[in-house]
mmCIF file of C-alpha atoms in Angstrom:
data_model
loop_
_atom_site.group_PDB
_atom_site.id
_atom_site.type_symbol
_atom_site.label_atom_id
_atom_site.label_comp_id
_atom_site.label_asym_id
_atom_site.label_seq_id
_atom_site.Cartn_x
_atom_site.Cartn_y
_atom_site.Cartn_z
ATOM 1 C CA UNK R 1 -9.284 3.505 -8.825
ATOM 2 C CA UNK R 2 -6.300 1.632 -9.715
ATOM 3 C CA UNK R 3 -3.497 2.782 -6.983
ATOM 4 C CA UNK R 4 -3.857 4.120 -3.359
ATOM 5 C CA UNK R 5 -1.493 5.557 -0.704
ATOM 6 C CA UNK R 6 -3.119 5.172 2.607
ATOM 7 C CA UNK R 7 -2.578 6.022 6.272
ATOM 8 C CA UNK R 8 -3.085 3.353 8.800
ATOM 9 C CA UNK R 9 -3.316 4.556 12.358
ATOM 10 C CA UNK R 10 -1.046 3.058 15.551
ATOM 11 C CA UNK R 11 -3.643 2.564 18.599
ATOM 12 C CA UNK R 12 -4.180 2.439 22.050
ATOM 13 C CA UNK R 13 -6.125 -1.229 23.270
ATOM 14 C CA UNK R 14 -7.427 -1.904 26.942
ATOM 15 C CA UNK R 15 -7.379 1.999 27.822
ATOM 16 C CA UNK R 16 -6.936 0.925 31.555
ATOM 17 C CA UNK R 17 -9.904 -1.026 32.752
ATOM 18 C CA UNK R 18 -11.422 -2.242 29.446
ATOM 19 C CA UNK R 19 -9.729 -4.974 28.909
ATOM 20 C CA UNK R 20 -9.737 -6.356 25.263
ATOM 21 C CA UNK R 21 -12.914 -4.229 25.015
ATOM 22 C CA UNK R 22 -11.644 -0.141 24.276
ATOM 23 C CA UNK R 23 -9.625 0.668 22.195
ATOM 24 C CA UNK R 24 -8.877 4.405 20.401
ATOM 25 C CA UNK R 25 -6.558 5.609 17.368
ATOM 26 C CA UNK R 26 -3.820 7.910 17.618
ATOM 27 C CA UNK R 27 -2.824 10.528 15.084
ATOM 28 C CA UNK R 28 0.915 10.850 15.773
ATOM 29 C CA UNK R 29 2.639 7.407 14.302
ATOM 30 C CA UNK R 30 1.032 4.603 11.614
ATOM 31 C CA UNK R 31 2.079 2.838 9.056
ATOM 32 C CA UNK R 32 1.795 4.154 4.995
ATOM 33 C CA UNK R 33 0.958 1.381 2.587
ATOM 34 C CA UNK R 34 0.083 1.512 -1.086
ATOM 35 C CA UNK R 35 -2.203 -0.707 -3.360
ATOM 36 C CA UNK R 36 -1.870 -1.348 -6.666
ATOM 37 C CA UNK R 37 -4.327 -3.121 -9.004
ATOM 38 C CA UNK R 38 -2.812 -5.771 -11.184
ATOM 39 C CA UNK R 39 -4.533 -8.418 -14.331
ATOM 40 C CA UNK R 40 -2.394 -10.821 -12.447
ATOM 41 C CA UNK R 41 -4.667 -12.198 -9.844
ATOM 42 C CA UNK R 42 -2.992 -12.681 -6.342
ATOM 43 C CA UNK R 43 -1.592 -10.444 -3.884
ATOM 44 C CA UNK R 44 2.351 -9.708 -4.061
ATOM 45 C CA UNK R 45 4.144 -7.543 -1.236
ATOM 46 C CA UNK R 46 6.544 -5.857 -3.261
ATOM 47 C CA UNK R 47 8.268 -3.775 -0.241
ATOM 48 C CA UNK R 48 8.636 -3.900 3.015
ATOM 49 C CA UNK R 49 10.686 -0.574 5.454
ATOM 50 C CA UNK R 50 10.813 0.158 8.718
ATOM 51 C CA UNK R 51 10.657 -3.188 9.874
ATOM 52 C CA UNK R 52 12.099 -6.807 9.416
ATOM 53 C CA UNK R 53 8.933 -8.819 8.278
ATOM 54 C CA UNK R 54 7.757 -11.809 6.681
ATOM 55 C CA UNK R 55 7.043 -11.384 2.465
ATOM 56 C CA UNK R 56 5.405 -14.826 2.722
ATOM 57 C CA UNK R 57 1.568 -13.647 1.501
ATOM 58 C CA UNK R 58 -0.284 -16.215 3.784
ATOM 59 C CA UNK R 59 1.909 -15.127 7.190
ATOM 60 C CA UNK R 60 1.958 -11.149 6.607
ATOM 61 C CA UNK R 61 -0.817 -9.911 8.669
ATOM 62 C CA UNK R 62 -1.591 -7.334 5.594
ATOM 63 C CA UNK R 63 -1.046 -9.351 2.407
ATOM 64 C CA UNK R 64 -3.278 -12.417 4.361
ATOM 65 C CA UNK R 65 -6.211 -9.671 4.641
ATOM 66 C CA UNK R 66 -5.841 -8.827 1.074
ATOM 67 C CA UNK R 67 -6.012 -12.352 -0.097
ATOM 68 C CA UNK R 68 -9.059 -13.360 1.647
ATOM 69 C CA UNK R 69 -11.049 -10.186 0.875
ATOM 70 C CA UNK R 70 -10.159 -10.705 -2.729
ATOM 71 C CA UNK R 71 -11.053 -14.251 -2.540
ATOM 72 C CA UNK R 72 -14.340 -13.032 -0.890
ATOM 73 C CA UNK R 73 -15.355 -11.234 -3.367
ATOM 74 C CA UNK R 74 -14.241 -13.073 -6.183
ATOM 75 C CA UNK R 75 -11.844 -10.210 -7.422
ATOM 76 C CA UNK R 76 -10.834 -9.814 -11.423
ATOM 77 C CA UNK R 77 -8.107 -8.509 -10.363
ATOM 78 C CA UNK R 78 -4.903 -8.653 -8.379
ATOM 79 C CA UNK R 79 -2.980 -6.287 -5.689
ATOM 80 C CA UNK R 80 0.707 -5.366 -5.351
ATOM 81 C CA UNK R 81 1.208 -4.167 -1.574
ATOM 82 C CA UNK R 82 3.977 -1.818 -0.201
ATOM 83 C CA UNK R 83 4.472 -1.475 3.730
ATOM 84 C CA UNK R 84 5.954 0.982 5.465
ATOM 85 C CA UNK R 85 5.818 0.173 9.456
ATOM 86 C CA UNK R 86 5.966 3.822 10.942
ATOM 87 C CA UNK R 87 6.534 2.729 14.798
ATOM 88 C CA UNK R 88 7.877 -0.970 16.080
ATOM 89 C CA UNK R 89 5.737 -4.152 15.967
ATOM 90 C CA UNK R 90 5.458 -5.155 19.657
ATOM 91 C CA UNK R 91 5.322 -2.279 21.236
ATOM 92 C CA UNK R 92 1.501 -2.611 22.061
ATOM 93 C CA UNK R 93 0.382 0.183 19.444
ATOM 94 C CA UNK R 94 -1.175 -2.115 17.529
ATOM 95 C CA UNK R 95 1.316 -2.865 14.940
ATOM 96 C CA UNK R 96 -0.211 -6.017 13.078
ATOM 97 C CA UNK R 97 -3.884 -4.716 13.920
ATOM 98 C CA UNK R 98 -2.417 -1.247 11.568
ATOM 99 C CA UNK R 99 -1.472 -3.539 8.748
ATOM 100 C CA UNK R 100 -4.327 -5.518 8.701
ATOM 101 C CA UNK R 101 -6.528 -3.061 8.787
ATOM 102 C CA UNK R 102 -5.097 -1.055 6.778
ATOM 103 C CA UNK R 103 -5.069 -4.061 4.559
ATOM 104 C CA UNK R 104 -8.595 -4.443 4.953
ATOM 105 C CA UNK R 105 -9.266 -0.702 3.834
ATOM 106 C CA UNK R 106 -6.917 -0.527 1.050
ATOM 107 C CA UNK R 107 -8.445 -3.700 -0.938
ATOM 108 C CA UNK R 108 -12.086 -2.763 0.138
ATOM 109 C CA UNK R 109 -11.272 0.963 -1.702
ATOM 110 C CA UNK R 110 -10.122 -0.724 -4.562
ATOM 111 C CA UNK R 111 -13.114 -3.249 -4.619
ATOM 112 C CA UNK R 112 -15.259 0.076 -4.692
ATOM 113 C CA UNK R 113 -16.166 0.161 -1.433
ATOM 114 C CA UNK R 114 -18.524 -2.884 -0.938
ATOM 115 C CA UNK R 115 -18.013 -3.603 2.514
ATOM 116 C CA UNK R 116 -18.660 -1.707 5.687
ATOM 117 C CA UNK R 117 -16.480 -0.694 8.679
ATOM 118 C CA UNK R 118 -17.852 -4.133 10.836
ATOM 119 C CA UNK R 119 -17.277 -6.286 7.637
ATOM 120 C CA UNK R 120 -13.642 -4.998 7.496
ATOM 121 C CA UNK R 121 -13.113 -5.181 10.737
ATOM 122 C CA UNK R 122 -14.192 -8.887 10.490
ATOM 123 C CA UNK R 123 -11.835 -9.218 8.053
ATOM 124 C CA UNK R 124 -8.796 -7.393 9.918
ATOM 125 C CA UNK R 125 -9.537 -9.438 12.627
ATOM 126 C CA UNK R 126 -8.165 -12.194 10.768
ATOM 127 C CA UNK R 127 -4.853 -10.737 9.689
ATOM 128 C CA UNK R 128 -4.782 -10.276 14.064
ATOM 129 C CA UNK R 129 -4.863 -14.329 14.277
ATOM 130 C CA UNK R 130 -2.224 -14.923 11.493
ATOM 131 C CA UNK R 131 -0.480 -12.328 13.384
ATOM 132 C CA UNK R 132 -0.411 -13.311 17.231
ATOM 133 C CA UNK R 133 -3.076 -16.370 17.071
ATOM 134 C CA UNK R 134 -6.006 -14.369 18.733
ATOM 135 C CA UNK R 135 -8.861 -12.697 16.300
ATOM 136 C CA UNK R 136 -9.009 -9.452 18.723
ATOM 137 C CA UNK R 137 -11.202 -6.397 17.362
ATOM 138 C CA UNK R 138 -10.270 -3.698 19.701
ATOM 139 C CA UNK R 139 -7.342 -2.334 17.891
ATOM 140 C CA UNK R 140 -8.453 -3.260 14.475
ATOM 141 C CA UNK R 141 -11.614 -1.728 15.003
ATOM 142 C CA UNK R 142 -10.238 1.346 16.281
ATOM 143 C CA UNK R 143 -8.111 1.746 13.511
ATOM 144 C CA UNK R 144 -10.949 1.314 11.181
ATOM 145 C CA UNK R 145 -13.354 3.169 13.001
ATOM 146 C CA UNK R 146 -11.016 6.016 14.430
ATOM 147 C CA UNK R 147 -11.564 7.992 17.783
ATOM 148 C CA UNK R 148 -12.583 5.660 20.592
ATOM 149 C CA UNK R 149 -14.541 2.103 19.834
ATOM 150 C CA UNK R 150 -16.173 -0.686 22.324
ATOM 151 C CA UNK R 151 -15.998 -3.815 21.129
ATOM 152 C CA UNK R 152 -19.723 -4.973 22.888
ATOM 153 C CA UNK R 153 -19.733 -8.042 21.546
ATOM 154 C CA UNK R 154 -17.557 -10.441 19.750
ATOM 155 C CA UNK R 155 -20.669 -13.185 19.207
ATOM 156 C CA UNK R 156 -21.858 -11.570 17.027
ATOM 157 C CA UNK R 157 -19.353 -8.472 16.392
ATOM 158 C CA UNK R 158 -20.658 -5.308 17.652
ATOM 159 C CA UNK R 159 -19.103 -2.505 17.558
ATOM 160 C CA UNK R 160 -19.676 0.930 19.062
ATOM 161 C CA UNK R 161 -18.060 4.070 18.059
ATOM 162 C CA UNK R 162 -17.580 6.477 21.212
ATOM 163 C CA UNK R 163 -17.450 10.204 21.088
ATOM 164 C CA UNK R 164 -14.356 12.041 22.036
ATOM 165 C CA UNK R 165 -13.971 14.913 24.066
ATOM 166 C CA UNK R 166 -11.743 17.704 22.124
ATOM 167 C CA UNK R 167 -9.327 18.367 24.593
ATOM 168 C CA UNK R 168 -8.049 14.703 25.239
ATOM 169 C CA UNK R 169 -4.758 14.004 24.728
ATOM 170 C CA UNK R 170 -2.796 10.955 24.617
ATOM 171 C CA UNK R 171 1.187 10.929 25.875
ATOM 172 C CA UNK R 172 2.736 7.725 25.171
ATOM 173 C CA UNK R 173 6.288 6.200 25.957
ATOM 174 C CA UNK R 174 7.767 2.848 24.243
ATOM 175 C CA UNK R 175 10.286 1.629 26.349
ATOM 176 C CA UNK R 176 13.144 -0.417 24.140
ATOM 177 C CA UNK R 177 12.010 -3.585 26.137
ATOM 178 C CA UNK R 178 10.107 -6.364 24.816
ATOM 179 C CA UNK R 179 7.020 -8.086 25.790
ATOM 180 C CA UNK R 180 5.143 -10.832 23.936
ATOM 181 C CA UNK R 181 1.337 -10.985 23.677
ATOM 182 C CA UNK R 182 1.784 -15.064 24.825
ATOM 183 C CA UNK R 183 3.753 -13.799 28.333
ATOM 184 C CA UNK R 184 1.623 -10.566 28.910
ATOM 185 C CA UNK R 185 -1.669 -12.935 28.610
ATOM 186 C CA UNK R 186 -0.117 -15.591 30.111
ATOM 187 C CA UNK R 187 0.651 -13.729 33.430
ATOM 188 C CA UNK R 188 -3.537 -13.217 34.038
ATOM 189 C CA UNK R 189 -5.225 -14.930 35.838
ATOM 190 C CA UNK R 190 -7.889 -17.104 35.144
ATOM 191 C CA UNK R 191 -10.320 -16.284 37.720
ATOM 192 C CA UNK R 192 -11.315 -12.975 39.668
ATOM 193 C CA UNK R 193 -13.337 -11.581 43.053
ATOM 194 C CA UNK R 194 -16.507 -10.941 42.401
ATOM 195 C CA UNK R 195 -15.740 -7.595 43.810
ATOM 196 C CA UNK R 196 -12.951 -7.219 41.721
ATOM 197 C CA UNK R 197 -15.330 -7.714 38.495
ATOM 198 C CA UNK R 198 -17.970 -4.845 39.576
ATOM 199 C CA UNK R 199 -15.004 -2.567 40.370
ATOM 200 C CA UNK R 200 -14.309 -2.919 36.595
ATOM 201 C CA UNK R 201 -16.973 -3.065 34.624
ATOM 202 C CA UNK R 202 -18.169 0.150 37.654
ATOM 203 C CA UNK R 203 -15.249 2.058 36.156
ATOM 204 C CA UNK R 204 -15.538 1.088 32.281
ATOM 205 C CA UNK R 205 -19.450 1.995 32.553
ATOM 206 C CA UNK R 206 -17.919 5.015 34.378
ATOM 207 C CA UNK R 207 -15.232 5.907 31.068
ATOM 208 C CA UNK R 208 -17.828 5.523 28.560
ATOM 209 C CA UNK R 209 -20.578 8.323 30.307
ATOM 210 C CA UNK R 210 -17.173 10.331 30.972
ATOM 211 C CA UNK R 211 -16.644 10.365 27.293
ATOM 212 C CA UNK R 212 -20.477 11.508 26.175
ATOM 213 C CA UNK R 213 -20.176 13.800 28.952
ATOM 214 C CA UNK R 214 -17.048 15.609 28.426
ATOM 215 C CA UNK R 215 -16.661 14.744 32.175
ATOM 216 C CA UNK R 216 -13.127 14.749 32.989
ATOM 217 C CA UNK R 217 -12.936 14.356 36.525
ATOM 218 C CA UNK R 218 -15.142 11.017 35.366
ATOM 219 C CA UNK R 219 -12.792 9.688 32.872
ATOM 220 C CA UNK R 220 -10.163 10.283 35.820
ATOM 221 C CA UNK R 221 -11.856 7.994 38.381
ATOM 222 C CA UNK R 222 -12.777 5.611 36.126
ATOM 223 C CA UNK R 223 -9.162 5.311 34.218
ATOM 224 C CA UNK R 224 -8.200 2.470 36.833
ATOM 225 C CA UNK R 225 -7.561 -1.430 35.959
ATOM 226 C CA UNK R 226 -7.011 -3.406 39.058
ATOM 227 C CA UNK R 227 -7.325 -6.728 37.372
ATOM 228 C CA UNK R 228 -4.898 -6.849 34.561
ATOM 229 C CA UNK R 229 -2.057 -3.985 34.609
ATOM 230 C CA UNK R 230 -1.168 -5.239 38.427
ATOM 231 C CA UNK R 231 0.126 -8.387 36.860
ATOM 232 C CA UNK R 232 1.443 -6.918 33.524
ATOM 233 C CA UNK R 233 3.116 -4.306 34.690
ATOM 234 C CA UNK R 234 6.238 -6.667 36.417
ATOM 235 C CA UNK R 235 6.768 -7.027 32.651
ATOM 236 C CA UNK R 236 7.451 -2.992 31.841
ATOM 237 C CA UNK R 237 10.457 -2.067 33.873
ATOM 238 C CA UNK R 238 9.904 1.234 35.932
ATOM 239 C CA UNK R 239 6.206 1.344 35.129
ATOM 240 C CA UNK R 240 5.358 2.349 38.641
ATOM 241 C CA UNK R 241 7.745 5.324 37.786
ATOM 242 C CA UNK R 242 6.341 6.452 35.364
ATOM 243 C CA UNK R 243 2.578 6.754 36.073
ATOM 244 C CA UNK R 244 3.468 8.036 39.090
ATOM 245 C CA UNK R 245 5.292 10.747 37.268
ATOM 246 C CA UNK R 246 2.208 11.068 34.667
ATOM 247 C CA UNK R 247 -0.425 11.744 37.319
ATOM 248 C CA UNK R 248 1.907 14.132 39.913
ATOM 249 C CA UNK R 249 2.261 16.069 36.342
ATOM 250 C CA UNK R 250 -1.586 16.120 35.984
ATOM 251 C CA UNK R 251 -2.690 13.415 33.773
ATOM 252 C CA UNK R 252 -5.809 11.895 33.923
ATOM 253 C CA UNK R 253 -4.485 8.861 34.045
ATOM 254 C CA UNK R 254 -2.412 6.376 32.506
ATOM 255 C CA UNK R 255 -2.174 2.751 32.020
ATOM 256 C CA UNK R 256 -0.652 -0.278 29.410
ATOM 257 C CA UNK R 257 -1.372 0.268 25.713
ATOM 258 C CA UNK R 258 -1.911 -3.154 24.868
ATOM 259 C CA UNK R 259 -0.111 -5.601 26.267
ATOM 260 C CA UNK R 260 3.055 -3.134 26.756
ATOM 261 C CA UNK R 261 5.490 -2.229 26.867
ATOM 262 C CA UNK R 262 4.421 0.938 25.559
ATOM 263 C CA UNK R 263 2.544 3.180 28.566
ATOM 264 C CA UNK R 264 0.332 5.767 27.664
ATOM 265 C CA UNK R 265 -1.401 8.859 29.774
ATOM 266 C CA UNK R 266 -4.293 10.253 28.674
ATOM 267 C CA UNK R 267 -4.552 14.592 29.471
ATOM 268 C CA UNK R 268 -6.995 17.495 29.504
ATOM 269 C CA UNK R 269 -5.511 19.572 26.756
ATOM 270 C CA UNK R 270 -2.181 20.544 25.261
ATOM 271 C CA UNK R 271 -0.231 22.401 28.134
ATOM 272 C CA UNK R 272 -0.828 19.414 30.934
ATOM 273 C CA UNK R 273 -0.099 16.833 27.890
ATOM 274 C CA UNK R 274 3.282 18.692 27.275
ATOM 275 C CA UNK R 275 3.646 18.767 31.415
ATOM 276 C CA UNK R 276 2.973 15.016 31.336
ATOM 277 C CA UNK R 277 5.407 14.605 28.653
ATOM 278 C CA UNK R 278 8.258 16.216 30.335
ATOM 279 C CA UNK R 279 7.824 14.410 33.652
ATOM 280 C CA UNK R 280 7.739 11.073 31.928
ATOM 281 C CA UNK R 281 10.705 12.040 29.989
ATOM 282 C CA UNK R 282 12.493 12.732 32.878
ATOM 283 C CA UNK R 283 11.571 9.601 35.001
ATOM 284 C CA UNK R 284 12.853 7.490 32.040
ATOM 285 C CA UNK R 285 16.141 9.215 30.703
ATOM 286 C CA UNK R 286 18.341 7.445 33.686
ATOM 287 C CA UNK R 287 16.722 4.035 33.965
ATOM 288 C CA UNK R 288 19.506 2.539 31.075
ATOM 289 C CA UNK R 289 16.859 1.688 28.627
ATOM 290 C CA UNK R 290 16.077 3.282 25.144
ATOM 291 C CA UNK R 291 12.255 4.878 24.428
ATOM 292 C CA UNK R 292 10.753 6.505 22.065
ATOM 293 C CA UNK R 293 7.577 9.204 22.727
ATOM 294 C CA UNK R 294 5.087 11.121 21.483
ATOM 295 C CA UNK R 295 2.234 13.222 22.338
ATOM 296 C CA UNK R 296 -1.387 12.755 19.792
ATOM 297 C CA UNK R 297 -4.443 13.800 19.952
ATOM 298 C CA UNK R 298 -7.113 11.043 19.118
ATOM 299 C CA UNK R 299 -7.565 10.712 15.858
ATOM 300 C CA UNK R 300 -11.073 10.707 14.933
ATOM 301 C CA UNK R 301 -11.152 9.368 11.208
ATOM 302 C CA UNK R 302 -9.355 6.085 11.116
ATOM 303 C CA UNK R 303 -8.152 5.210 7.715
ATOM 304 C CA UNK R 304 -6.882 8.492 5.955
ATOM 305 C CA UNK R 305 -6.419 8.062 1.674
ATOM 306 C CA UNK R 306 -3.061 10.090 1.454
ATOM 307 C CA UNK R 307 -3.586 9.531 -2.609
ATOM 308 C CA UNK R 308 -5.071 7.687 -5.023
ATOM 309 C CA UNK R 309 -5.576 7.456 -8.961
#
């Protein structure tokens, strides 16, 4: 294989109360790159649309993947790298975590396929530090993975892939705003109640049996975070609106996607999703600010090869 076309999915990180732990991929929006073996060892981005970002190979999340899984495996070869950003970096879809791990995939399927999903994830995790500073897995994994992942462990990297009820839905809106990873971690706090913990991990351990269930009054009750979004969500203006609006519409609940500003609402099939939808749109379209939405189901394969030769 010397060129492919991939498909790198936006995701969903946190999913309410699990917290740099959950994550899930979305079908709706990613980005599209392209690889393209070259005798010229090295990595070269050779385009860039859909947003304004660095060329510089060592501070692009995706070229910075590609060198260091080259490097890794000692590569005879070199890579030429398009990007095409298909939603906004910072909207807390996982923008840099799609391009590095799309990055990740693209090189590894031009290696021949010599490293597993955890591997690349390792690696993907790394374009996440160039990117924002922090090596986070849960929307690089997700991405890789596809459908919903738990990030168990971080020492050492575990990952679990989660089953996915076929009805769920995902409604998401990206309000025009923006909020910086630094300000949306650096509005937690540093310690919690005791009862505040058990609540949580009580309602992640609660998502998780809701998903091998196909509960969905579970994954209701348990879609609750009362340790991060209250502080995040003075950074998303009209949040409060808008869940409010989500639920009354008959979503099972809804929550930050990352660190924001981006909200999403997860629903029990396509009718409520398109009810959910609707009653977001219309709690938004007066508040003065720009958004963007969409309505996905989870996508369950991750990485998708659009074409290759």
């Amino acid at each position: 294989m010397d060129y492919l076309k991939i498909f790198a999915p936006a995701t969903v990180a946190n999913v309410s109360c699990g917290f740099d732990s959950l994550g899930f991929a979305v079908d709706e929006i990613g980005d599209e790159m392209t690889f393209t073996k070259t005798t010229e060892k090295g990595v070269k981005i050779t385009n860039i649309t859909g947003a304004d970002l660095t060329y510089d190979v060592d501070e692009n999340a995706a070229s910075a993947v590609v060198k260091k899984i080259l490097n890794e495996a000692n590569a005879d070869f070199g890579i030429e790298l398009t990007i095409h950003k298909g939603f906004s970096p910072g909207s807390g879809l996982g923008s840099s975590a799609a391009s590095a791990a799309g990055a990740a995939f693209g090189a590894n399927q031009l290696l021949g396929n010599i490293y597993s999903d955890l591997e690349l994830t390792k690696f993907a995790m790394y374009g996440e530090e160039v990117a924002c500073g922090t090596p986070i897995a849960d929307n690089v994994s997700a991405a890789i993975y596809g459908g919903f992942v738990l990030v168990r462990s971080y020492h050492p990297l575990e990952i679990i892939k989660l089953p996915v009820p076929s009805e769920l839905r995902v409604v998401a809106i990206h309000p025009q705003v923006e909020v910086k990873t630094k300000d949306a971690r650096d509005v937690l706090p540093t310690e919690i109640a005791l009862k505040d913990a058990v609540t949580q991990w009580a309602n992640v351990g609660g998502l998780i049996s809701g998903l091998y269930s196909d509960n969905y009054n579970l994954i209701s009750n348990s879609l609750v975070d009362i340790i991060v979004e209250p502080h995040r969500k003075k950074l998303i203006p009209f949040f409060d609106d808008v869940k409010n609006a989500a639920i009354k519409a008959g979503a099972l609940g809804a929550g930050i996607s990352g660190s924001g500003p981006t909200i999403f609402a997860l629903c029990k099939g396509d009718a409520i999703a398109k009810d959910v939808y609707k009653s977001i749109e219309e709690s938004y379209k007066n508040t003065g600010i720009d958004f963007e939405m969409f309505i996905s189901k989870v996508n369950h394969e991750g990485m998708k090869i659009i074409n290759s030769n």
